[in-house]
CSV table of C-alpha atoms and ligand atoms in Angstrom, one decimal:
chain,number,residue,atom,x,y,z
A,156,UNK,CA,16.5,24.7,-19.4
A,157,UNK,CA,13.7,22.1,-19.5
A,158,UNK,CA,11.4,22.0,-16.4
A,159,UNK,CA,8.6,19.8,-15.2
A,160,UNK,CA,5.6,20.4,-12.9
A,161,UNK,CA,5.6,18.8,-9.5
A,162,UNK,CA,3.5,19.1,-6.3
A,163,UNK,CA,5.6,19.7,-3.2
A,164,UNK,CA,5.0,20.1,0.5
A,165,UNK,CA,4.8,23.8,1.3
A,166,UNK,CA,6.4,25.3,4.5
A,167,UNK,CA,3.0,25.3,6.2
A,168,UNK,CA,2.5,21.6,5.4
A,169,UNK,CA,0.0,22.1,2.6
A,170,UNK,CA,0.6,21.0,-1.0
A,171,UNK,CA,1.6,23.4,-3.8
A,172,UNK,CA,2.4,23.2,-7.5
A,173,UNK,CA,6.0,24.0,-8.4
A,174,UNK,CA,8.5,23.7,-11.3
A,175,UNK,CA,11.6,21.6,-11.1
A,176,UNK,CA,14.6,21.4,-13.4
A,177,UNK,CA,14.8,18.3,-15.5
A,178,UNK,CA,18.2,16.9,-14.8
A,179,UNK,CA,19.8,13.6,-15.9
A,180,UNK,CA,19.3,10.7,-13.5
A,181,UNK,CA,22.1,9.9,-11.0
A,182,UNK,CA,24.2,6.8,-10.8
A,183,UNK,CA,22.1,3.7,-10.6
A,184,UNK,CA,18.9,5.7,-11.1
A,185,UNK,CA,16.4,6.1,-13.9
A,186,UNK,CA,14.2,9.0,-14.7
A,187,UNK,CA,10.5,8.2,-15.2
A,188,UNK,CA,7.9,10.1,-17.1
A,189,UNK,CA,4.9,9.6,-14.7
A,190,UNK,CA,1.5,8.5,-16.1
A,191,UNK,CA,-0.3,8.2,-12.7
A,192,UNK,CA,0.3,8.3,-9.0
A,193,UNK,CA,-2.0,7.2,-6.2
A,194,UNK,CA,-2.6,9.2,-3.1
A,195,UNK,CA,-1.9,7.0,-0.1
A,196,UNK,CA,-2.6,7.6,3.6
A,197,UNK,CA,1.1,7.1,4.2
A,198,UNK,CA,1.8,10.3,2.3
A,199,UNK,CA,0.7,12.0,5.6
A,200,UNK,CA,4.2,11.2,6.9
A,201,UNK,CA,5.4,14.3,5.0
A,202,UNK,CA,2.2,16.3,4.4
A,203,UNK,CA,0.5,18.5,7.1
A,204,UNK,CA,0.6,18.2,10.1
A,205,UNK,CA,4.4,18.1,10.1
A,206,UNK,CA,7.3,19.9,11.7
A,207,UNK,CA,8.5,21.9,8.7
A,208,UNK,CA,11.5,19.8,7.8
A,209,UNK,CA,9.6,18.1,5.0
A,210,UNK,CA,9.0,21.4,3.1
A,211,UNK,CA,10.0,20.9,-0.6
A,212,UNK,CA,9.4,17.2,-0.6
A,213,UNK,CA,7.3,15.8,-3.5
A,214,UNK,CA,5.1,13.0,-2.0
A,215,UNK,CA,3.8,10.0,-3.8
A,216,UNK,CA,4.8,6.3,-3.7
A,217,UNK,CA,2.2,4.7,-6.0
A,218,UNK,CA,3.7,5.9,-9.3
A,219,UNK,CA,3.4,4.3,-12.8
A,220,UNK,CA,5.2,5.6,-15.8
A,221,UNK,CA,7.8,5.0,-18.4
A,222,UNK,CA,11.6,5.0,-18.2
A,223,UNK,CA,12.7,8.2,-19.9
A,224,UNK,CA,16.5,8.3,-19.2
A,225,UNK,CA,19.0,5.9,-17.7
A,226,UNK,CA,21.7,6.9,-15.2
A,227,UNK,CA,25.2,5.4,-15.3
A,228,UNK,CA,25.5,1.9,-14.1
A,229,UNK,CA,21.8,1.0,-14.8
A,230,UNK,CA,21.4,-2.5,-16.4
A,231,UNK,CA,18.4,-4.5,-17.2
A,232,UNK,CA,16.1,-1.6,-17.9
A,233,UNK,CA,15.7,0.4,-21.1
A,234,UNK,CA,14.3,3.7,-22.1
A,235,UNK,CA,10.6,3.2,-22.8
A,236,UNK,CA,10.1,0.4,-20.3
A,237,UNK,CA,6.8,0.7,-18.3
A,238,UNK,CA,7.6,0.7,-14.6
A,239,UNK,CA,6.1,1.3,-11.2
A,240,UNK,CA,7.6,2.6,-8.0
A,241,UNK,CA,6.2,1.7,-4.6
A,242,UNK,CA,6.9,2.7,-1.0
A,243,UNK,CA,10.3,1.1,-0.8
A,244,UNK,CA,12.7,3.2,-2.9
A,245,UNK,CA,15.2,0.5,-3.8
A,246,UNK,CA,17.6,-1.5,-1.7
A,247,UNK,CA,21.3,-0.9,-1.6
A,248,UNK,CA,22.6,-4.5,-2.1
A,249,UNK,CA,25.5,-4.0,0.3
A,250,UNK,CA,24.2,-3.5,3.8
A,251,UNK,CA,24.0,-6.4,6.3
A,252,UNK,CA,20.2,-6.9,5.7
A,253,UNK,CA,20.7,-7.0,2.0
A,254,UNK,CA,23.6,-9.4,2.3
A,255,UNK,CA,21.2,-11.6,4.3
A,256,UNK,CA,18.6,-11.4,1.6
A,257,UNK,CA,16.3,-9.1,3.5
A,258,UNK,CA,15.8,-6.4,0.9
A,259,UNK,CA,12.7,-5.0,2.6
A,260,UNK,CA,14.8,-4.5,5.7
A,261,UNK,CA,17.7,-2.7,3.9
A,262,UNK,CA,19.1,0.0,6.1
A,263,UNK,CA,20.0,2.2,3.2
A,264,UNK,CA,16.7,2.3,1.5
A,265,UNK,CA,14.8,5.5,1.0
A,266,UNK,CA,11.0,5.6,1.4
A,267,UNK,CA,9.6,7.0,-1.9
A,268,UNK,CA,8.0,10.4,-1.4
A,269,UNK,CA,9.3,10.6,2.2
A,270,UNK,CA,13.1,10.6,2.0
A,271,UNK,CA,13.3,11.2,-1.7
A,272,UNK,CA,10.9,12.9,-4.1
A,273,UNK,CA,8.0,10.8,-5.3
A,274,UNK,CA,5.3,10.7,-8.0
A,275,UNK,CA,3.1,13.7,-7.5
A,276,UNK,CA,4.9,15.1,-10.6
A,277,UNK,CA,5.4,14.8,-14.3
A,278,UNK,CA,8.8,13.2,-13.8
A,279,UNK,CA,10.5,11.4,-10.9
A,280,UNK,CA,13.8,9.7,-10.3
A,281,UNK,CA,14.2,6.2,-8.7
A,282,UNK,CA,16.9,3.7,-8.0
A,283,UNK,CA,16.8,0.8,-10.5
A,284,UNK,CA,16.4,-1.6,-7.5
A,285,UNK,CA,13.0,-0.1,-6.8
A,286,UNK,CA,11.6,-0.7,-10.2
A,287,UNK,CA,8.6,-2.9,-10.8
A,288,UNK,CA,7.9,-4.0,-14.4
A,289,UNK,CA,4.3,-3.1,-15.3
A,290,UNK,CA,2.4,-4.9,-18.0
A,291,UNK,CA,1.6,-2.8,-21.0
A,292,UNK,CA,-2.0,-3.8,-21.0
A,293,UNK,CA,-2.9,-2.6,-17.5
A,294,UNK,CA,-4.4,0.8,-17.1
A,295,UNK,CA,-2.1,3.2,-15.1
A,296,UNK,CA,-4.9,4.3,-12.8
A,297,UNK,CA,-5.6,0.7,-11.9
A,298,UNK,CA,-2.0,-0.2,-11.4
A,299,UNK,CA,-1.1,2.8,-9.2
A,300,UNK,CA,-3.0,1.8,-6.1
A,301,UNK,CA,-2.0,-1.8,-6.5
A,302,UNK,CA,1.7,-0.9,-6.1
A,303,UNK,CA,1.3,0.0,-2.5
A,304,UNK,CA,-2.2,-0.5,-1.1
A,305,UNK,CA,-2.8,-3.6,-3.1
A,306,UNK,CA,0.7,-5.0,-2.7
A,307,UNK,CA,0.6,-4.5,1.1
A,308,UNK,CA,-2.5,-6.6,1.6
A,309,UNK,CA,-1.6,-9.1,-1.1
A,310,UNK,CA,1.8,-9.8,0.5
A,311,UNK,CA,0.4,-10.0,4.0
A,312,UNK,CA,-2.0,-12.7,2.8
A,313,UNK,CA,0.4,-14.6,0.6
A,314,UNK,CA,3.2,-14.6,3.1
A,315,UNK,CA,0.8,-16.0,5.6
A,316,UNK,CA,-0.2,-18.8,3.2
A,317,UNK,CA,3.5,-19.6,2.6
A,318,UNK,CA,4.3,-19.9,6.3
A,319,UNK,CA,4.3,-23.3,8.0
A,320,UNK,CA,0.9,-23.8,9.5
A,321,UNK,CA,-0.4,-20.8,7.4
A,322,UNK,CA,-3.6,-20.3,5.7
A,323,UNK,CA,-5.1,-22.9,3.4
A,324,UNK,CA,-8.1,-22.6,0.9
A,325,UNK,CA,-11.3,-22.2,2.8
A,326,UNK,CA,-9.8,-20.7,5.9
A,327,UNK,CA,-11.7,-17.8,7.5
A,328,UNK,CA,-9.9,-14.5,7.1
A,329,UNK,CA,-11.3,-11.3,8.6
A,330,UNK,CA,-10.6,-8.0,6.9
A,331,UNK,CA,-11.0,-5.1,9.4
A,332,UNK,CA,-11.6,-1.7,7.8
A,333,UNK,CA,-13.2,-1.4,4.4
A,334,UNK,CA,-11.3,1.6,2.9
A,335,UNK,CA,-8.3,2.0,0.5
A,336,UNK,CA,-6.6,-1.2,1.7
A,337,UNK,CA,-9.6,-3.1,2.9
A,338,UNK,CA,-11.6,-2.9,-0.3
A,339,UNK,CA,-8.7,-4.5,-2.1
A,340,UNK,CA,-8.0,-7.1,0.6
A,341,UNK,CA,-11.5,-8.4,0.2
A,342,UNK,CA,-10.9,-9.0,-3.5
A,343,UNK,CA,-7.4,-10.6,-3.0
A,344,UNK,CA,-8.6,-12.8,-0.1
A,345,UNK,CA,-11.6,-14.1,-2.2
A,346,UNK,CA,-9.4,-14.7,-5.2
A,347,UNK,CA,-6.9,-16.7,-3.0
A,348,UNK,CA,-9.8,-19.1,-2.2
A,349,UNK,CA,-10.2,-17.9,1.4
A,350,UNK,CA,-13.5,-17.5,3.3
A,351,UNK,CA,-13.8,-13.8,3.8
A,352,UNK,CA,-15.4,-11.8,6.6
A,353,UNK,CA,-15.5,-8.0,6.3
A,354,UNK,CA,-15.5,-6.1,9.6
A,355,UNK,CA,-16.5,-2.4,9.6
A,356,UNK,CA,-18.5,0.0,11.7
A,357,UNK,CA,-22.2,0.5,10.6
A,358,UNK,CA,-24.0,-0.9,7.6
A,359,UNK,CA,-23.0,1.6,5.0
A,360,UNK,CA,-20.3,-0.6,3.5
A,361,UNK,CA,-22.2,-3.9,3.7
A,362,UNK,CA,-23.5,-4.2,0.1
A,363,UNK,CA,-20.2,-3.0,-1.3
A,364,UNK,CA,-18.2,-5.5,0.8
A,365,UNK,CA,-20.4,-8.4,-0.2
A,366,UNK,CA,-20.1,-7.3,-3.8
A,367,UNK,CA,-16.3,-7.2,-3.6
A,368,UNK,CA,-16.2,-10.8,-2.5
A,369,UNK,CA,-16.9,-11.0,1.3
A,370,UNK,CA,-18.9,-14.0,2.3
A,371,UNK,CA,-19.9,-12.4,5.6
A,372,UNK,CA,-20.3,-8.9,6.8
A,373,UNK,CA,-19.9,-8.0,10.5
A,374,UNK,CA,-21.1,-4.6,11.7
A,375,UNK,CA,-18.7,-3.9,14.6
A,376,UNK,CA,-20.9,-1.1,15.9
A,377,UNK,CA,-24.0,-3.2,16.3
A,378,UNK,CA,-22.3,-6.4,17.4
A,379,UNK,CA,-19.2,-7.8,19.1
A,380,UNK,CA,-17.0,-8.6,16.1
A,381,UNK,CA,-14.9,-11.1,18.1
A,382,UNK,CA,-18.0,-13.0,19.1
A,383,UNK,CA,-19.3,-12.9,15.6
A,384,UNK,CA,-16.0,-14.3,14.3
A,385,UNK,CA,-16.0,-17.0,17.0
A,386,UNK,CA,-19.5,-17.9,15.9
A,387,UNK,CA,-18.1,-18.5,12.4
A,388,UNK,CA,-15.5,-20.8,13.7
A,389,UNK,CA,-12.8,-18.3,14.5
A,390,UNK,CA,-10.6,-16.4,12.1
A,391,UNK,CA,-7.3,-18.0,11.1
A,392,UNK,CA,-6.1,-14.4,10.2
A,393,UNK,CA,-7.4,-11.0,11.0
A,394,UNK,CA,-6.0,-8.4,8.6
A,395,UNK,CA,-6.2,-5.0,10.2
A,396,UNK,CA,-6.2,-2.3,7.5
A,397,UNK,CA,-7.7,0.7,9.3
A,398,UNK,CA,-5.3,3.6,10.0
A,399,UNK,CA,-7.0,4.4,13.3
A,400,UNK,CA,-8.6,2.7,16.3
A,401,UNK,CA,-7.8,-0.2,18.6
A,402,UNK,CA,-7.8,-3.6,17.0
A,403,UNK,CA,-7.0,-5.5,20.2
A,404,UNK,CA,-10.6,-6.7,20.8
A,405,UNK,CA,-10.4,-8.6,17.5
A,406,UNK,CA,-7.8,-11.0,19.1
A,407,UNK,CA,-10.8,-12.6,20.8
A,408,UNK,CA,-12.1,-13.6,17.3
A,409,UNK,CA,-9.1,-15.6,16.3
A,410,UNK,CA,-9.0,-19.3,16.1
A,411,UNK,CA,-6.3,-21.2,17.9
A,412,UNK,CA,-2.9,-20.3,16.3
A,413,UNK,CA,-4.7,-17.5,14.5
A,414,UNK,CA,-2.7,-14.4,13.4
A,415,UNK,CA,-3.5,-10.7,13.8
A,416,UNK,CA,-1.6,-9.0,11.0
A,417,UNK,CA,-1.5,-5.2,11.0
A,418,UNK,CA,-1.0,-3.2,7.8
A,419,UNK,CA,-2.9,0.0,8.7
A,420,UNK,CA,-0.6,2.3,10.7
A,421,UNK,CA,-2.7,3.2,13.7
A,422,UNK,CA,-1.2,5.0,16.6
A,423,UNK,CA,-3.1,2.8,19.1
A,424,UNK,CA,-1.0,0.1,20.7
A,425,UNK,CA,-2.2,-3.6,20.4
A,426,UNK,CA,-2.9,-5.1,23.8
A,427,UNK,CA,-2.4,-8.8,23.9
A,428,UNK,CA,-2.5,-10.9,27.1
A,429,UNK,CA,-0.1,-13.6,28.2
A,430,UNK,CA,-3.1,-16.0,28.3
A,431,UNK,CA,-3.9,-15.2,24.6
A,432,UNK,CA,-0.3,-15.8,23.6
A,433,UNK,CA,0.3,-18.9,25.7
A,434,UNK,CA,-3.0,-20.8,25.8
A,435,UNK,CA,-4.6,-19.5,22.6
A,436,UNK,CA,-1.3,-19.4,20.8
A,437,UNK,CA,-2.3,-16.3,18.9
A,438,UNK,CA,0.3,-14.3,17.0
A,439,UNK,CA,0.6,-10.6,16.3
A,440,UNK,CA,2.7,-9.1,13.6
A,441,UNK,CA,2.9,-6.4,10.9
A,442,UNK,CA,3.6,-6.5,7.2
A,443,UNK,CA,5.5,-3.9,5.2
A,444,UNK,CA,4.9,-4.3,1.4
A,445,UNK,CA,7.7,-6.5,-0.1
A,446,UNK,CA,10.3,-6.7,-2.9
A,447,UNK,CA,9.8,-5.3,-6.4
A,448,UNK,CA,9.8,-8.9,-7.8
A,449,UNK,CA,7.0,-9.8,-5.4
A,450,UNK,CA,5.2,-6.7,-6.6
A,451,UNK,CA,5.4,-8.0,-10.1
A,452,UNK,CA,3.8,-11.3,-8.9
A,453,UNK,CA,1.1,-9.1,-7.2
A,454,UNK,CA,0.3,-7.3,-10.5
A,455,UNK,CA,0.2,-10.6,-12.4
A,456,UNK,CA,-2.2,-12.0,-9.8
A,457,UNK,CA,-4.4,-8.9,-9.8
A,458,UNK,CA,-4.5,-9.0,-13.6
A,459,UNK,CA,-5.4,-12.7,-13.8
A,460,UNK,CA,-8.0,-12.5,-11.0
A,461,UNK,CA,-9.6,-9.1,-11.9
A,462,UNK,CA,-8.6,-7.5,-8.7
A,463,UNK,CA,-9.1,-3.7,-9.3
A,464,UNK,CA,-9.2,-0.7,-7.0
A,465,UNK,CA,-12.1,1.7,-7.0
A,466,UNK,CA,-10.5,4.9,-8.2
A,467,UNK,CA,-11.4,8.6,-8.1
A,468,UNK,CA,-9.3,10.6,-10.6
A,469,UNK,CA,-7.4,13.8,-9.7
A,470,UNK,CA,-4.9,16.0,-11.4
A,471,UNK,CA,-1.7,17.8,-10.4
A,472,UNK,CA,-3.8,21.0,-10.1
A,473,UNK,CA,-6.2,19.6,-7.5
A,474,UNK,CA,-3.9,17.4,-5.4
A,475,UNK,CA,-4.7,19.4,-2.2
A,476,UNK,CA,-8.4,18.8,-2.4
A,477,UNK,CA,-7.9,15.2,-3.4
A,478,UNK,CA,-5.5,14.6,-0.6
A,479,UNK,CA,-8.0,16.2,1.9
A,480,UNK,CA,-10.8,14.0,0.7
A,481,UNK,CA,-8.6,10.9,1.2
A,482,UNK,CA,-7.6,12.1,4.7
A,483,UNK,CA,-11.3,12.7,5.6
A,484,UNK,CA,-12.2,9.2,4.5
A,485,UNK,CA,-14.5,10.6,1.8
A,486,UNK,CA,-12.8,9.1,-1.2
A,487,UNK,CA,-14.2,5.8,-2.6
A,488,UNK,CA,-11.6,4.5,-2.3
A,489,UNK,CA,-8.3,5.5,-3.9
A,490,UNK,CA,-7.5,8.9,-5.3
A,491,UNK,CA,-5.2,8.7,-8.3
A,492,UNK,CA,-3.4,11.6,-9.9
A,493,UNK,CA,-3.2,11.2,-13.7
A,494,UNK,CA,-0.5,13.3,-15.3
B,148,ZN,ZN1,1.1,3.6,0.6
B,149,ZN,ZN1,20.8,-2.6,1.9
C-alpha cells in the first residue's frame, strides 16, 4: 500500500516523523499533495506542552498544495487545482451559525492541525469548504504564511475599514509586536493607505519596521507607547499581534472611538475601565481569520501590493528544530516547511 511521510505530535509532546497510509478522501473532502506549510504559533495548541491527548495529530494550518484526489460529493474543484488551507477547516453549511451566514462561527468546523490532521506532511485531507484557490504564479513559501498570519491581520484591518465609522486612508494605526503577524501587518496597513506606527520593545526591529512600511517606530521599552501614540494624534486602531504580554496600557494611546483589536493570543487579560469605554468610547475586540473567499481576496491584495512574508525554510526532517526556533522567537519571521 502507498504511504506518505508526515510529522505528528509524539506522546511526550515533541514532533516526530511518521508514515501514514494514503487513503481516498472522504465524502466532501479532497486530498492535497502538499507543497509547503508554514509553522504558526497557534500550532502550540497541540504541540508540547500538552496533556497527551493530542499525540498522533499532524499540526499545520498554513498549507499550500495541489488537489490530488476528490472525495464523493465534491463539486467546483478539480484534480490539479492549486489550493491552500488555513486555520478554519471548512464550515458545515447546516448549523445555525452557517444558516445565519456566519461561516467563521460554524459550530461544526474543525481547526486544521488541531482537530484534524494538517499540513506538516506530504499529503493532507481537507473539507472542500476550507479550500482557498491559490494563484499559479505565487511562490508556495510566500503563500503559506499569508494563509493564516497574513490573512489574520489583513482581515482585522479590512473589516475595520468596512465598519461604519471605521478606518479611512491616512488614519493612524499602531501595530504592536513586530514578529510573524506584525511584520506582515506593517506591510498590509501601509498598502491600505494607512499611517502606520510600529510598537515594539527595544530598538532592534526599528530599521526593519521602517523598511517594511512603518511611518513611525515606538520603542515601548524606552518610552510610554500610549503617550507616544497620543502625541501622534491618537491611534484609530491598535492591532495587537504579540502572543504574550499585557496590551491594556495601549488603550491610552487610542483616539476617541479608537479600537483595540487583538489577533495575538496572549494569556493576559485586557483591562479596560468604564471611563475608557464610556467617555473615550474605545472598543476592544478580537479577530479570527475569515472565510476562504475572503482569503482569496487577501492573496490577490498581497500579490498586487507586493506584501510578502520574510521566510526561513525548513523540511519535514527538521520540523522540531524549526518549531523550537519559532517558539523561542528566533525565526525571522515565518518558518515554512517545503515538502
Ligand atoms: Zn496560524
Ligand atoms: Zn456550520
